[in-house]
Coordinates of C-alpha atoms in Angstrom, one line a residue:
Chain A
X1155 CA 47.7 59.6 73.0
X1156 CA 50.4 56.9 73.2
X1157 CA 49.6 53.5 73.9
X1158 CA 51.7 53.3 76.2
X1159 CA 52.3 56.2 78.7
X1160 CA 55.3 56.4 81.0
X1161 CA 57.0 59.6 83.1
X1162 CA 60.5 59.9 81.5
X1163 CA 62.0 61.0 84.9
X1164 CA 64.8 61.4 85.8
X1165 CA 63.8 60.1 89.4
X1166 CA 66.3 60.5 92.0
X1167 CA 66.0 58.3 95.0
X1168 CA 69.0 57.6 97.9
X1169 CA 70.0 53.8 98.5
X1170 CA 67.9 51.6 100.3
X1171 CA 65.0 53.7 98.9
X1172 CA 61.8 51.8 97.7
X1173 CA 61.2 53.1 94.4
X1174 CA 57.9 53.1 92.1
X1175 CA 58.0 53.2 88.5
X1176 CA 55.1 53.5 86.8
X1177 CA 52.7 53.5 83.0
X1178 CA 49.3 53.7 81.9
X1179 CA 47.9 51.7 78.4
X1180 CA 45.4 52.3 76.5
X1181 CA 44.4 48.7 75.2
X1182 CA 41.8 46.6 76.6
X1183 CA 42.5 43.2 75.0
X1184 CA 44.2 40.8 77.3
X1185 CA 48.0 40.8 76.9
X1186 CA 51.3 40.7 79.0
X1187 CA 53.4 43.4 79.7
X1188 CA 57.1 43.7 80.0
X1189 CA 59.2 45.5 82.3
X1190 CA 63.1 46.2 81.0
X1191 CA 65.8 48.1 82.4
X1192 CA 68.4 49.4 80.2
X1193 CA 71.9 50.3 80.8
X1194 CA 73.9 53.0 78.8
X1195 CA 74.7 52.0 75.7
X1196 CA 72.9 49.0 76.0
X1197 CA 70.0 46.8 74.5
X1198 CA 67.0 46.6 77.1
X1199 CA 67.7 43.5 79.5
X1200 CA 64.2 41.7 80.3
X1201 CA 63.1 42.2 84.0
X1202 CA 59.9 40.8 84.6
X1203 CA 56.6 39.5 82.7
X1204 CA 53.2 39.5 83.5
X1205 CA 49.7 38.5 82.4
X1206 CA 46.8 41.3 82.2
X1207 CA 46.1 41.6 86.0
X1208 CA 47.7 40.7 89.4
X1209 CA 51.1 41.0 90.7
X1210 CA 54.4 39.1 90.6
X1211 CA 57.6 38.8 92.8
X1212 CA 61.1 37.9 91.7
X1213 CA 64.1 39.3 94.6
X1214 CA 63.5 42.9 95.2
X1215 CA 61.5 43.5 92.5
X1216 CA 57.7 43.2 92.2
X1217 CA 55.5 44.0 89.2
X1218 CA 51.7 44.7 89.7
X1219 CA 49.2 45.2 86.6
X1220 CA 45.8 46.6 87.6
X1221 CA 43.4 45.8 84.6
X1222 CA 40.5 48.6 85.7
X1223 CA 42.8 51.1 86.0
X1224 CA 45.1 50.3 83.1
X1225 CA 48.2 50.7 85.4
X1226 CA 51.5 49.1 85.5
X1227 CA 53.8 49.5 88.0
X1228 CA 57.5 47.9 88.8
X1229 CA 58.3 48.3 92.7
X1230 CA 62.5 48.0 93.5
X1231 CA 62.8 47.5 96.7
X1232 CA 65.6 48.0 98.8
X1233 CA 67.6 50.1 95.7
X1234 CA 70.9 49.9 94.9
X1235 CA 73.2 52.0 92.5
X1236 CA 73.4 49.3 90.9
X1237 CA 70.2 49.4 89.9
X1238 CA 70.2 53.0 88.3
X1239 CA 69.6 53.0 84.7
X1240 CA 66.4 53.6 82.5
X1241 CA 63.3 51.0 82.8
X1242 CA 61.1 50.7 79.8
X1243 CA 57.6 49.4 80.5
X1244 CA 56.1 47.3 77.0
X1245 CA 53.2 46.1 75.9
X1246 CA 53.0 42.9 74.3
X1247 CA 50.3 43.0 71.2
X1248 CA 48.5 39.8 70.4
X1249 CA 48.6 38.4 67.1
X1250 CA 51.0 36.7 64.7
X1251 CA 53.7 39.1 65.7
X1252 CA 53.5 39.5 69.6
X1253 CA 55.7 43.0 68.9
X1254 CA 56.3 45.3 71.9
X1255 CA 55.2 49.3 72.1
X1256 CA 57.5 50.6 74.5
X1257 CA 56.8 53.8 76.6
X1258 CA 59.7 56.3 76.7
X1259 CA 61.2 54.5 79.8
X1260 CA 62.0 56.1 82.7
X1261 CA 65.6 57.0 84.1
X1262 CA 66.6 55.8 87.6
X1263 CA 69.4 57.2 89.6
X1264 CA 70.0 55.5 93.1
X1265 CA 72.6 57.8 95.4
X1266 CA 74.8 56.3 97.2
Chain B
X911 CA 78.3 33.5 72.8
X912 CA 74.8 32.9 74.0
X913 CA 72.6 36.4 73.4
X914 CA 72.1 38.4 70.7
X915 CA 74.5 39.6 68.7
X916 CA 74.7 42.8 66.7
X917 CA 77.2 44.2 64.8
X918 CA 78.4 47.1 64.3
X919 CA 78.3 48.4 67.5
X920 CA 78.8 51.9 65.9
X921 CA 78.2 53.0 62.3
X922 CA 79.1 56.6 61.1
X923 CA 78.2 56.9 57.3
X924 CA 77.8 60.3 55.2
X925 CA 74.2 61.1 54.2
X926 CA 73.2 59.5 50.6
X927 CA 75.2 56.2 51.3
X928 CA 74.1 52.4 51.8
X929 CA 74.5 50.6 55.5
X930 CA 73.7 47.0 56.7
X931 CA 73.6 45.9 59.9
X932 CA 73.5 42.4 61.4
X933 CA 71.9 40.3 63.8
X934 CA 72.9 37.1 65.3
X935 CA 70.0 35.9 67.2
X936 CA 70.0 33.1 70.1
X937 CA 70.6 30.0 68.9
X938 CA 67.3 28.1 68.2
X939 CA 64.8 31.0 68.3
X940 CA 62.6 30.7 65.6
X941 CA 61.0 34.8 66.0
X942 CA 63.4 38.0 64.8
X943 CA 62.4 41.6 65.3
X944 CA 64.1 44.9 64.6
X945 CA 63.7 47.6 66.4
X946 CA 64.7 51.7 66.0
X947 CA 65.3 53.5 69.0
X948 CA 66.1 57.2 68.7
X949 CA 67.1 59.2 71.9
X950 CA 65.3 59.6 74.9
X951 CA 62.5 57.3 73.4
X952 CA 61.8 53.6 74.0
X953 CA 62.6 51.2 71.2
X954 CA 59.6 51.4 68.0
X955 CA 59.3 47.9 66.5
X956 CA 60.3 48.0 62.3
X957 CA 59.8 44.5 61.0
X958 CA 59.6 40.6 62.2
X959 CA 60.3 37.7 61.1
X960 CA 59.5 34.0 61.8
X961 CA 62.1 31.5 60.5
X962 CA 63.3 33.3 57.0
X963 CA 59.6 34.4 56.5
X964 CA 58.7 38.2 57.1
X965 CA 55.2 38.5 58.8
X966 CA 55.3 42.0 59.6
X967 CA 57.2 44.9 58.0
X968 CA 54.5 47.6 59.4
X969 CA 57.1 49.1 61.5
X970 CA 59.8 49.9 58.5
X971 CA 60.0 54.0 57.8
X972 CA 60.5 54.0 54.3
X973 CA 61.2 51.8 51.6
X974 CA 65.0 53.2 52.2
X975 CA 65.0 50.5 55.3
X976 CA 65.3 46.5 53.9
X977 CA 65.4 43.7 55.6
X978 CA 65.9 39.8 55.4
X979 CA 67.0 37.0 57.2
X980 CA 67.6 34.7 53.9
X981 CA 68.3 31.2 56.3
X982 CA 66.4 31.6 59.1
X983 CA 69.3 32.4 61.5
X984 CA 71.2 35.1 60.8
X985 CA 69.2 38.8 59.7
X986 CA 70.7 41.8 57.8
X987 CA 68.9 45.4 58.0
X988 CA 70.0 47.3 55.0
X989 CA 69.2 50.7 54.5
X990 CA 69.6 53.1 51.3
X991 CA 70.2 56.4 50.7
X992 CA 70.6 57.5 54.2
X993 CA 69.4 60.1 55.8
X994 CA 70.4 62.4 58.6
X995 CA 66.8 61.1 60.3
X996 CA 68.1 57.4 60.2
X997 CA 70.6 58.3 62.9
X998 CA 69.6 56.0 66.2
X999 CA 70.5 52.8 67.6
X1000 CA 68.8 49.7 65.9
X1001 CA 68.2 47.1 68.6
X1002 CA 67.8 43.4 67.6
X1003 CA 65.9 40.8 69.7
X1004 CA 64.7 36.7 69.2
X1005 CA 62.7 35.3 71.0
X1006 CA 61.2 31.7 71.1
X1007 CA 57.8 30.4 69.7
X1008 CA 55.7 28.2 71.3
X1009 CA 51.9 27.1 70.3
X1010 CA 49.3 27.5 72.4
X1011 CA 45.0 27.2 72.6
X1012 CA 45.9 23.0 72.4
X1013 CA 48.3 24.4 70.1
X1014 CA 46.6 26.2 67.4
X1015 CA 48.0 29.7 68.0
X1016 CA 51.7 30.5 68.0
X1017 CA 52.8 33.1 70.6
X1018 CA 56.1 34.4 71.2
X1019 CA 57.7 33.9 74.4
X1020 CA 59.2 37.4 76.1
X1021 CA 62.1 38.4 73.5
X1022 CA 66.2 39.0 74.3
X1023 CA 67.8 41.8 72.7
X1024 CA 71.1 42.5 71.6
X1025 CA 73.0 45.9 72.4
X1026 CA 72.4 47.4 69.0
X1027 CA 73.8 49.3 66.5
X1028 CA 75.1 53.4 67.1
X1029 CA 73.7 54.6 63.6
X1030 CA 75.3 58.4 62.9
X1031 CA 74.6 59.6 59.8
X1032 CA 76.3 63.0 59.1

């Protein structure tokens, strides 16, 4: 198992649509996690942050953590082609290092 | 400019030769990670560094794939002997480092990444 699980997609939604993307981790310890969206032919672009649990708001986007669950989710609301593109979830490991492990991202197409 | 910056942006090179590829983090962050992204796949962390010192070189395939960062600024990933396996985009990020737990612990802030390098090896 990964540490970091996320559906690779490709999710289809029409503009205006609300859109869920979601991952499951496998770590316990306290940590943040990352959301990135990443452009073709692009490096990843940072999104949002968060601490283990609780949600947090920034335009149309929201990301939620539920610690019990071991769920991350980033919510797009009101979608926009330009927002199509592939969104990588990370988890942030403690330590010296503080390196990320990625899930596969998932890609995000928003019809006009 | 004020990201990352990598460069090459692409890199073809036949298999058995020698490539480096650099990495011009933001100005002022002290942390430095490489990462190896292959297709379809989110980005798998190689090595770090913190100023010119390496802390972590977990990540790093083979000891083909070098890397250093010889002044604290600027970091070079070399590898040797390629192979057709190598091919992928090699992403570069910084981040800052700030000291936390009445500042005892260092943690790095959320990290910035350049576009990467194409790597084809053929």
């Amino acid at each position: 198992q990964k540490e970091v699980e996320q559906d690779p997609g490709p999710l289809s939604v029409p503009e205006g649509a609300i859109v869920s993307l979601n991952c499951t981790y496998s770590n316990s310890a306290f940590q943040y996690f990352m959301w990135y969206r990443q452009y073709s032919r692009k490096g990843p672009e940072l999104l949002m942050y968060t601490y283990s649990s609780g949600n947090k708001e920034d335009g149309r986007f929201t990301a939620q953590v539920d610690k019990s669950s071991k769920y991350i989710s980033l919510f797009i609301r009101d979608s926009q082609p330009s927002d199509s593109a592939t969104y990588l979830c990370a988890r942030q490991v403690g330590g010296a290092t503080n390196k990320l492990i990625f899930g596969t991202g998932t890609l995000l197409a928003v019809q006009p | 400019g004020a990201g990352v910056s990598q460069s090459p942006r692409y890199k073809v090179a036949k298999r058995g030769q020698d490539v480096a590829l650099r990495c011009d983090p933001i100005s002022g962050h002290v942390s430095l990670f490489w990462y190896q992204q292959a297709l379809g796949q989110g980005p798998e962390f190689l090595t770090y560094f913190q100023n010119e010192a390496q802390l972590d070189k977990s990540g790093l395939p083979s000891d083909r794939f070098f890397a250093e960062r010889p002044e604290g600024s600027v970091s070079t990933l070399k590898i040797q002997r390629t192979q057709q396996e190598d091919s992928a985009v090699y992403l570069c990020a910084s981040s800052q480092l700030s000291w936390v737990g009445g500042g005892q612990r260092p943690y790095n802030q959320p990290q910035h990444f350049g576009d990467g390098t194409r790597l084809s090896i053929l």
